[in-house]
PDB file of C-alpha atoms in Angstrom:
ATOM      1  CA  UNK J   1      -9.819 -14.283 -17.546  1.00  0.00           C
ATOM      2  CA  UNK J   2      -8.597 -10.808 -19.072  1.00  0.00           C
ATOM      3  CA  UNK J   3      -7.343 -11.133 -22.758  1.00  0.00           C
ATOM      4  CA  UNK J   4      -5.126  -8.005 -22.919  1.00  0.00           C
ATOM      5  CA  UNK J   5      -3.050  -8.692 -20.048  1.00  0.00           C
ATOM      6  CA  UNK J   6      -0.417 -11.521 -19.714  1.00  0.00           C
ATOM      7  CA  UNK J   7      -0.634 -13.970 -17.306  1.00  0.00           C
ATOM      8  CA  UNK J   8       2.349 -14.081 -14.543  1.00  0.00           C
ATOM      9  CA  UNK J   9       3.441 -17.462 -14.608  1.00  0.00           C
ATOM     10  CA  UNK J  10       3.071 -19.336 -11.428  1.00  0.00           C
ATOM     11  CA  UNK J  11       5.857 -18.819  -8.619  1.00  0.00           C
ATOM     12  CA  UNK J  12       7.465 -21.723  -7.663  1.00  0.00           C
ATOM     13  CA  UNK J  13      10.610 -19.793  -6.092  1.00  0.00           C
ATOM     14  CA  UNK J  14      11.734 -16.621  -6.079  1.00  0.00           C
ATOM     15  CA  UNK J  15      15.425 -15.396  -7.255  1.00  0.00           C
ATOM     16  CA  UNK J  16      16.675 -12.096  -6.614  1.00  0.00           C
ATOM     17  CA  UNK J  17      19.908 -10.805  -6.701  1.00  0.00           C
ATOM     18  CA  UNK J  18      20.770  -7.923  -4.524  1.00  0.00           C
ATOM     19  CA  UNK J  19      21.332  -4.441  -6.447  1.00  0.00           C
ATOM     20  CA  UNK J  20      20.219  -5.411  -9.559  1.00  0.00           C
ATOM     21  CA  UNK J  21      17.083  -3.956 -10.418  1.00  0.00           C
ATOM     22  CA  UNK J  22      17.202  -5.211 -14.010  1.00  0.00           C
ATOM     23  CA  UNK J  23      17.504  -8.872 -13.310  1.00  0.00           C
ATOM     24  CA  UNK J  24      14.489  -8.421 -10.623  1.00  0.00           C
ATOM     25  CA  UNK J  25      12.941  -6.259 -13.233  1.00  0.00           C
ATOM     26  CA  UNK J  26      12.119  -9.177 -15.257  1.00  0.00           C
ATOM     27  CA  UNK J  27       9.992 -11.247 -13.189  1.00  0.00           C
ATOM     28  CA  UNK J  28       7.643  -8.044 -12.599  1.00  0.00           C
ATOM     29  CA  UNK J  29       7.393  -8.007  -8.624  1.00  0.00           C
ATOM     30  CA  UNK J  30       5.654  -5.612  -7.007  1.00  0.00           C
ATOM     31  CA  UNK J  31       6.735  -1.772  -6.541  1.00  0.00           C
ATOM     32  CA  UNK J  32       6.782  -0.528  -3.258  1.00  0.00           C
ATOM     33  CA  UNK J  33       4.109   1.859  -3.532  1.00  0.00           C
ATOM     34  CA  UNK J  34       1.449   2.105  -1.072  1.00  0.00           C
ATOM     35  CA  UNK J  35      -2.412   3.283  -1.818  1.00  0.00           C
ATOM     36  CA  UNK J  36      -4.607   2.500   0.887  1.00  0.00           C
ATOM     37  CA  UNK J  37      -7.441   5.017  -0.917  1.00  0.00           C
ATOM     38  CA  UNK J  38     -10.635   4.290  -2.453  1.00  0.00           C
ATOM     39  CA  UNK J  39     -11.197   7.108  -4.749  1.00  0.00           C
ATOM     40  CA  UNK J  40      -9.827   9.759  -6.957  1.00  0.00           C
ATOM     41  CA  UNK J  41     -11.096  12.906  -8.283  1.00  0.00           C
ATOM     42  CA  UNK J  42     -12.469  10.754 -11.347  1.00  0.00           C
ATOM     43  CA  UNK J  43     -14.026   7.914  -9.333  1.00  0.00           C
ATOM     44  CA  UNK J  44     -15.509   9.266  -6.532  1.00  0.00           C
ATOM     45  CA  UNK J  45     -18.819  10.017  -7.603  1.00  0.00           C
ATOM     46  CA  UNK J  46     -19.737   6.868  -9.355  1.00  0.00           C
ATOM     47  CA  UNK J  47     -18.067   4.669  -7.030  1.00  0.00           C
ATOM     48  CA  UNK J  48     -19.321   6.354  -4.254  1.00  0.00           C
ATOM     49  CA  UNK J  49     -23.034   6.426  -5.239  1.00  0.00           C
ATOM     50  CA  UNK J  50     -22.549   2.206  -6.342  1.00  0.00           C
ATOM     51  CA  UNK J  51     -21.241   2.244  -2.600  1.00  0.00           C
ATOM     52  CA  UNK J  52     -24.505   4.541  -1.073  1.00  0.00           C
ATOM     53  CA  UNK J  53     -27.187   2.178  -3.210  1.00  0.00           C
ATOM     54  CA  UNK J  54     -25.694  -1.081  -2.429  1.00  0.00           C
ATOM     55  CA  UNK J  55     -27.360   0.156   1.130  1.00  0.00           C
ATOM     56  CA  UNK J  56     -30.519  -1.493   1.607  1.00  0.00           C
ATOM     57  CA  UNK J  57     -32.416   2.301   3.152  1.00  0.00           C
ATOM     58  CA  UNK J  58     -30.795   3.908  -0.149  1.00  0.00           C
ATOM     59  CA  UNK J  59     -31.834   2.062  -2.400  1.00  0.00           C
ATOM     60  CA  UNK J  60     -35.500   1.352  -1.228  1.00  0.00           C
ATOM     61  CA  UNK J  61     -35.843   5.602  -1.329  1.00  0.00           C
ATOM     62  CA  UNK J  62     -34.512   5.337  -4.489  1.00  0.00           C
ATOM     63  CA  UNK J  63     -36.424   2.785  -6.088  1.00  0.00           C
ATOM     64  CA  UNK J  64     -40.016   5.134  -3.899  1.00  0.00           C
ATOM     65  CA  UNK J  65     -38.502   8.238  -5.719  1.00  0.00           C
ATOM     66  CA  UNK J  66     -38.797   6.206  -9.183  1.00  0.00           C
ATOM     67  CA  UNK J  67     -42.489   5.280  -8.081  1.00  0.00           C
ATOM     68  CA  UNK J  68     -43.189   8.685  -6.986  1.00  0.00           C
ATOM     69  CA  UNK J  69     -42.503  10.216 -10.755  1.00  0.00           C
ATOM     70  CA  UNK J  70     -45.115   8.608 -11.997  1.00  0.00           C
ATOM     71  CA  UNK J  71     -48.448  10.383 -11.766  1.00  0.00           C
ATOM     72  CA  UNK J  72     -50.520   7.793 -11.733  1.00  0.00           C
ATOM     73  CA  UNK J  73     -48.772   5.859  -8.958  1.00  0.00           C
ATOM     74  CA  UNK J  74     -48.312   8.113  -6.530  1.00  0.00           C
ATOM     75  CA  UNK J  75     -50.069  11.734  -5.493  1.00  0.00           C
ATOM     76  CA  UNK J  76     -47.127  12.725  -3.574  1.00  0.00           C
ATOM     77  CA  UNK J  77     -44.983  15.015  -5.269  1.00  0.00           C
ATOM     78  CA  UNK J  78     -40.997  13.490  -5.613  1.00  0.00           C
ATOM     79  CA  UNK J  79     -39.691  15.850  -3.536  1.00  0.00           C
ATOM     80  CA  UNK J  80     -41.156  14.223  -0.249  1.00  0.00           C
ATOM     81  CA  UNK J  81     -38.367  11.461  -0.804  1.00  0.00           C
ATOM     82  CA  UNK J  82     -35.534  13.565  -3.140  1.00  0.00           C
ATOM     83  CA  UNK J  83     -34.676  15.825  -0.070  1.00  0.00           C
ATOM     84  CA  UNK J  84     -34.086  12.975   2.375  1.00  0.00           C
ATOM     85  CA  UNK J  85     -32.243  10.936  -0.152  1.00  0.00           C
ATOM     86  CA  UNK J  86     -29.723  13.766  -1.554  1.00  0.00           C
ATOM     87  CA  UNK J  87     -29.203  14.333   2.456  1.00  0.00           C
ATOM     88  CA  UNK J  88     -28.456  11.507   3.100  1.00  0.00           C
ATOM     89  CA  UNK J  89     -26.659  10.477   0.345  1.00  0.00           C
ATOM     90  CA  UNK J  90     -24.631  14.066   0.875  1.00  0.00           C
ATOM     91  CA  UNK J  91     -23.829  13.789   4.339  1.00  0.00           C
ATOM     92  CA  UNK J  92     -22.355  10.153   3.608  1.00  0.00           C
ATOM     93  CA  UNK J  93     -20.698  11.533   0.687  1.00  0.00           C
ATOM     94  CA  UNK J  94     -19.035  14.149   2.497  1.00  0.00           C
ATOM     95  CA  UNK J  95     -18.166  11.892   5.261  1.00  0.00           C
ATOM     96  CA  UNK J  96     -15.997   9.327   2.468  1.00  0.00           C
ATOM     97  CA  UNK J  97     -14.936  12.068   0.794  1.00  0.00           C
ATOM     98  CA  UNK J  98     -13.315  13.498   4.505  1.00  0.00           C
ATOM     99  CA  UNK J  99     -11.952   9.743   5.127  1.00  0.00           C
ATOM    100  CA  UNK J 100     -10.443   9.348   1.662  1.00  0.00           C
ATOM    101  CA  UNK J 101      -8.816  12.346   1.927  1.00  0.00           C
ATOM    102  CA  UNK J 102      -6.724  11.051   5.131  1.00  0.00           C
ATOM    103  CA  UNK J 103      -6.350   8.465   3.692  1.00  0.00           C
ATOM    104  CA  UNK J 104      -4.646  10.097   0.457  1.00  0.00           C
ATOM    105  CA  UNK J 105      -2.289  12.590   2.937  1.00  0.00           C
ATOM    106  CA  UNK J 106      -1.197   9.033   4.961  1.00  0.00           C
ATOM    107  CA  UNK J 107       0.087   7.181   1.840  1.00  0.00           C
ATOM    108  CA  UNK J 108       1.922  10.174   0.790  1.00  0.00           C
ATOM    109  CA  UNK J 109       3.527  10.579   4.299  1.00  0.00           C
ATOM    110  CA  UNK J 110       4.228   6.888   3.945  1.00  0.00           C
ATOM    111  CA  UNK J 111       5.658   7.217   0.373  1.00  0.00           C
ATOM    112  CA  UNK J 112       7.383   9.755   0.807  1.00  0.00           C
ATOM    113  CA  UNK J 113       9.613   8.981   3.740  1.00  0.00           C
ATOM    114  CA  UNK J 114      13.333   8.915   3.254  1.00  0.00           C
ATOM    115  CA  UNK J 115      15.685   5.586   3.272  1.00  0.00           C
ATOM    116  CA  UNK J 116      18.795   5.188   2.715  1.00  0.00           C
ATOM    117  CA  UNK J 117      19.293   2.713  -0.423  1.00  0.00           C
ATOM    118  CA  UNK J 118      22.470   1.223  -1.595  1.00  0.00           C
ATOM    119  CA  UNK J 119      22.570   1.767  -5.454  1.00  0.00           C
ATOM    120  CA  UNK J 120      25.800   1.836  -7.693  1.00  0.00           C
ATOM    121  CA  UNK J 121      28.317   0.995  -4.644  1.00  0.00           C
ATOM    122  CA  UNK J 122      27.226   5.018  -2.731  1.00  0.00           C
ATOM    123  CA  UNK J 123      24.528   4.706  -0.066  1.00  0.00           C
ATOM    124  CA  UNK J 124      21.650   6.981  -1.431  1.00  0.00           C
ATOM    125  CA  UNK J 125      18.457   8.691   0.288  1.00  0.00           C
ATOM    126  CA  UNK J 126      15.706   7.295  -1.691  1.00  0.00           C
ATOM    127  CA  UNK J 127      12.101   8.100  -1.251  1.00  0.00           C
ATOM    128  CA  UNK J 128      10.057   4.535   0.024  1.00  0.00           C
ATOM    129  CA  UNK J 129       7.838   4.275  -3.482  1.00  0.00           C
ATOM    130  CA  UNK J 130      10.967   4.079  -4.996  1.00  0.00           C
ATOM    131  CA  UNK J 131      12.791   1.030  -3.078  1.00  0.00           C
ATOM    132  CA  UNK J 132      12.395  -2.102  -5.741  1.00  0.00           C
ATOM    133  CA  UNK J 133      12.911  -5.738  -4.649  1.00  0.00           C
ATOM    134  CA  UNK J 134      16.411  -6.367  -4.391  1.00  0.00           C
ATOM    135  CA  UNK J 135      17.537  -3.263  -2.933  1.00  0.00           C
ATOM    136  CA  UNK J 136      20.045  -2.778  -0.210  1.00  0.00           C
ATOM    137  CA  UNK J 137      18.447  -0.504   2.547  1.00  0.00           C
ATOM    138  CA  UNK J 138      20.274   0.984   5.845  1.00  0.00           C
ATOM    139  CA  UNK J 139      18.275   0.939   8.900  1.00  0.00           C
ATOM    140  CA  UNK J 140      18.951   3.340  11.697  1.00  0.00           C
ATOM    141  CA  UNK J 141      17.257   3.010  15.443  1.00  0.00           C
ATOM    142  CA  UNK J 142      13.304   3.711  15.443  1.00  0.00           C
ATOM    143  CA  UNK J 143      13.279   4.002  11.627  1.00  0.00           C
ATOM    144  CA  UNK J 144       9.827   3.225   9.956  1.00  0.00           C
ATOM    145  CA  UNK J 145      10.184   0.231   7.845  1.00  0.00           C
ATOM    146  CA  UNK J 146       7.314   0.569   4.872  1.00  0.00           C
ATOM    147  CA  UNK J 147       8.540  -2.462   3.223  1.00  0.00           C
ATOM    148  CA  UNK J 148       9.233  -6.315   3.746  1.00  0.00           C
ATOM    149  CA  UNK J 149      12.998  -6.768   4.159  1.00  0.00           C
ATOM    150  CA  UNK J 150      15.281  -9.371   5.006  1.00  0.00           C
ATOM    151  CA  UNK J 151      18.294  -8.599   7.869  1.00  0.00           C
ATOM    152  CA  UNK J 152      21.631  -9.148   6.526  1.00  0.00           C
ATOM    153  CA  UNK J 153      23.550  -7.592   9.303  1.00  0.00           C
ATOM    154  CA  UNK J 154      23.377  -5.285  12.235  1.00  0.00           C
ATOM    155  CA  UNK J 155      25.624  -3.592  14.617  1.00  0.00           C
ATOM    156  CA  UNK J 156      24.612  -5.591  17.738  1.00  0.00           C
ATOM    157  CA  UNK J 157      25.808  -8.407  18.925  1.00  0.00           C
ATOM    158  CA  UNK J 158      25.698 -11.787  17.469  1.00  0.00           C
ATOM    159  CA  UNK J 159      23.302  -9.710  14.637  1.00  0.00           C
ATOM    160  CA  UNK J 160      20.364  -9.277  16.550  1.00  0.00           C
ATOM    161  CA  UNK J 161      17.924  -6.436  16.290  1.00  0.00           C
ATOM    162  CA  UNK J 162      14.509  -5.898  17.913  1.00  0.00           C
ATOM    163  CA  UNK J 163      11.205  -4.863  15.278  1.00  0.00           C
ATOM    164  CA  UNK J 164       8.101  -3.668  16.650  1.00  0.00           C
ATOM    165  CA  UNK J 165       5.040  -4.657  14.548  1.00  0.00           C
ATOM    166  CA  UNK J 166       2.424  -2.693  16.202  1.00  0.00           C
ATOM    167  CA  UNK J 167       1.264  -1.790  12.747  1.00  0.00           C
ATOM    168  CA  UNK J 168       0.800  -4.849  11.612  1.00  0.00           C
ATOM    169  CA  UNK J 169      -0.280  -7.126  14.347  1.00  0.00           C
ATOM    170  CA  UNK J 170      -1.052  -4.345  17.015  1.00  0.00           C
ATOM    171  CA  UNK J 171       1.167  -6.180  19.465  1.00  0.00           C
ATOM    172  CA  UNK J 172       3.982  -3.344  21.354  1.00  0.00           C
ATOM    173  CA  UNK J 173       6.480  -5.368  22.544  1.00  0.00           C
ATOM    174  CA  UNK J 174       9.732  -6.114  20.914  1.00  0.00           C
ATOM    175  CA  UNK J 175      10.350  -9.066  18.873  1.00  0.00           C
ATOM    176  CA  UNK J 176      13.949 -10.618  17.966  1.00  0.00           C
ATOM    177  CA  UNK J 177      15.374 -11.302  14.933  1.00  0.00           C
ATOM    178  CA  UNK J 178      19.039 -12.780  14.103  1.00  0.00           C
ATOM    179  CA  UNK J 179      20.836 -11.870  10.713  1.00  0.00           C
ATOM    180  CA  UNK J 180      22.101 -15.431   9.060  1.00  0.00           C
ATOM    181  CA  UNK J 181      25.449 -16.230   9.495  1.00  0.00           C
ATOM    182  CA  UNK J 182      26.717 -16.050   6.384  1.00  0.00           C
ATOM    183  CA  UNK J 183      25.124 -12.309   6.163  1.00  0.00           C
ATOM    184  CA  UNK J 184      26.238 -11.093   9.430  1.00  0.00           C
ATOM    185  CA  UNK J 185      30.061 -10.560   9.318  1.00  0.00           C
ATOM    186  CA  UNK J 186      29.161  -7.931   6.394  1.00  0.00           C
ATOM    187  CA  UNK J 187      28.759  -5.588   9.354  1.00  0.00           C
ATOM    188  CA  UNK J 188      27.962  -1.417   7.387  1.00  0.00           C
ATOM    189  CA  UNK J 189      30.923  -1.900   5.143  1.00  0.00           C
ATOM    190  CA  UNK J 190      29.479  -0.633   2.123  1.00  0.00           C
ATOM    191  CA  UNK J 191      32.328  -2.399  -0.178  1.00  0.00           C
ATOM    192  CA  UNK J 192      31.345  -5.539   0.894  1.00  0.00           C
ATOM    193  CA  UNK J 193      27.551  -4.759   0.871  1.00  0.00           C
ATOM    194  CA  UNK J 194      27.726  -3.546  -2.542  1.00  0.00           C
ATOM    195  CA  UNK J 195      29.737  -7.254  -3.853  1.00  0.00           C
ATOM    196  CA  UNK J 196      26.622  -8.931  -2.195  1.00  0.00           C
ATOM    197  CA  UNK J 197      24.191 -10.670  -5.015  1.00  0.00           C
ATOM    198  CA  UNK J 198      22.175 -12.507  -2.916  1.00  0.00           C
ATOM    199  CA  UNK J 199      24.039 -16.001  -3.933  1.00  0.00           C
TER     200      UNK J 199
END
């Protein structure tokens, strides 16, 4: 239990109301920001080497290089076992370090991308870390969803539209979804969209 941080109560339903960030404020939901990294330019060292000892090899040179410092253990001088371990250890580092970095340019990308965000009755471009629960976002064809959203209307016919998942399931092909009826005759009119609470 942690003593300096509030406990959420538990959720037994959720109530949101559509462009109103301060209501949804309230119940402290999660941003929209995505970090997929293991490290920053703080962290990387001691995480890192807690990551390269929890290795079984590691930490068995480590605890010989220990041994070998003491003269009257071992005749070997430390270095026999301090150049394979920092090797090792470097190569591995390097290799993390080289992943983590991806991984840091990929949640920018991610972040970064543009939607389109209903806010204060005008249809705004609005960077993805930015959307909050509640907002009103425009889709267009092919568009990268990096959030959970729920389909209040669509062009189509009978408000259908067809999501690909591939990123989350790996699976290519198309699925369906329907907008509810009581959702779908607000078609893209943005007057009507902006009334919407969510009620």
């Amino acid at each position: 239990m942690q003593f300096w941080k509030s406990e959420k109560p538990v959720e037994i339903e959720r109530d949101i109301k559509s462009s109103d960030p301060e209501y949804n404020a309230q119940f402290e939901y999660a941003n929209n920001y995505i970090c997929t990294s293991k490290y920053t330019v703080l962290t990387f060292l001691p995480k890192n080497g807690f990551e390269q000892f929890q290795r079984i090899a590691n930490f068995y040179f480590l605890c010989l290089l220990i041994l070998q410092l003491i003269p009257a253990i071992s005749p070997l001088t430390p270095l026999t076992t301090v150049i394979p371990l920092v090797v090792v250890l470097g190569v591995s580092a390097v290799k993390d370090a080289a992943d983590d970095f991806q991984r840091h340019r990929n949640d920018a990308l991610v972040n970064n991308r543009q939607s389109w965000v209903l806010r204060d009755g005008k249809l705004v471009e609005e960077r993805w870390h930015k959307v909050v629960v509640g907002d009103i976002i425009k889709m267009e064809n092919n568009q990268f969803v990096a959030a959970d959203l729920m389909l209040l209307s669509t062009s189509e016919p009978h408000s259908l539209c067809y999501i690909e998942t591939a990123e989350l399931d790996g699976e290519t092909n198309l699925k369906v979804r329907q907008a509810i009826p009581e959702t779908a005759e607000l078609g893209d009119d943005i007057s009507q969209l902006s009334r919407f609470d969510g009620n």
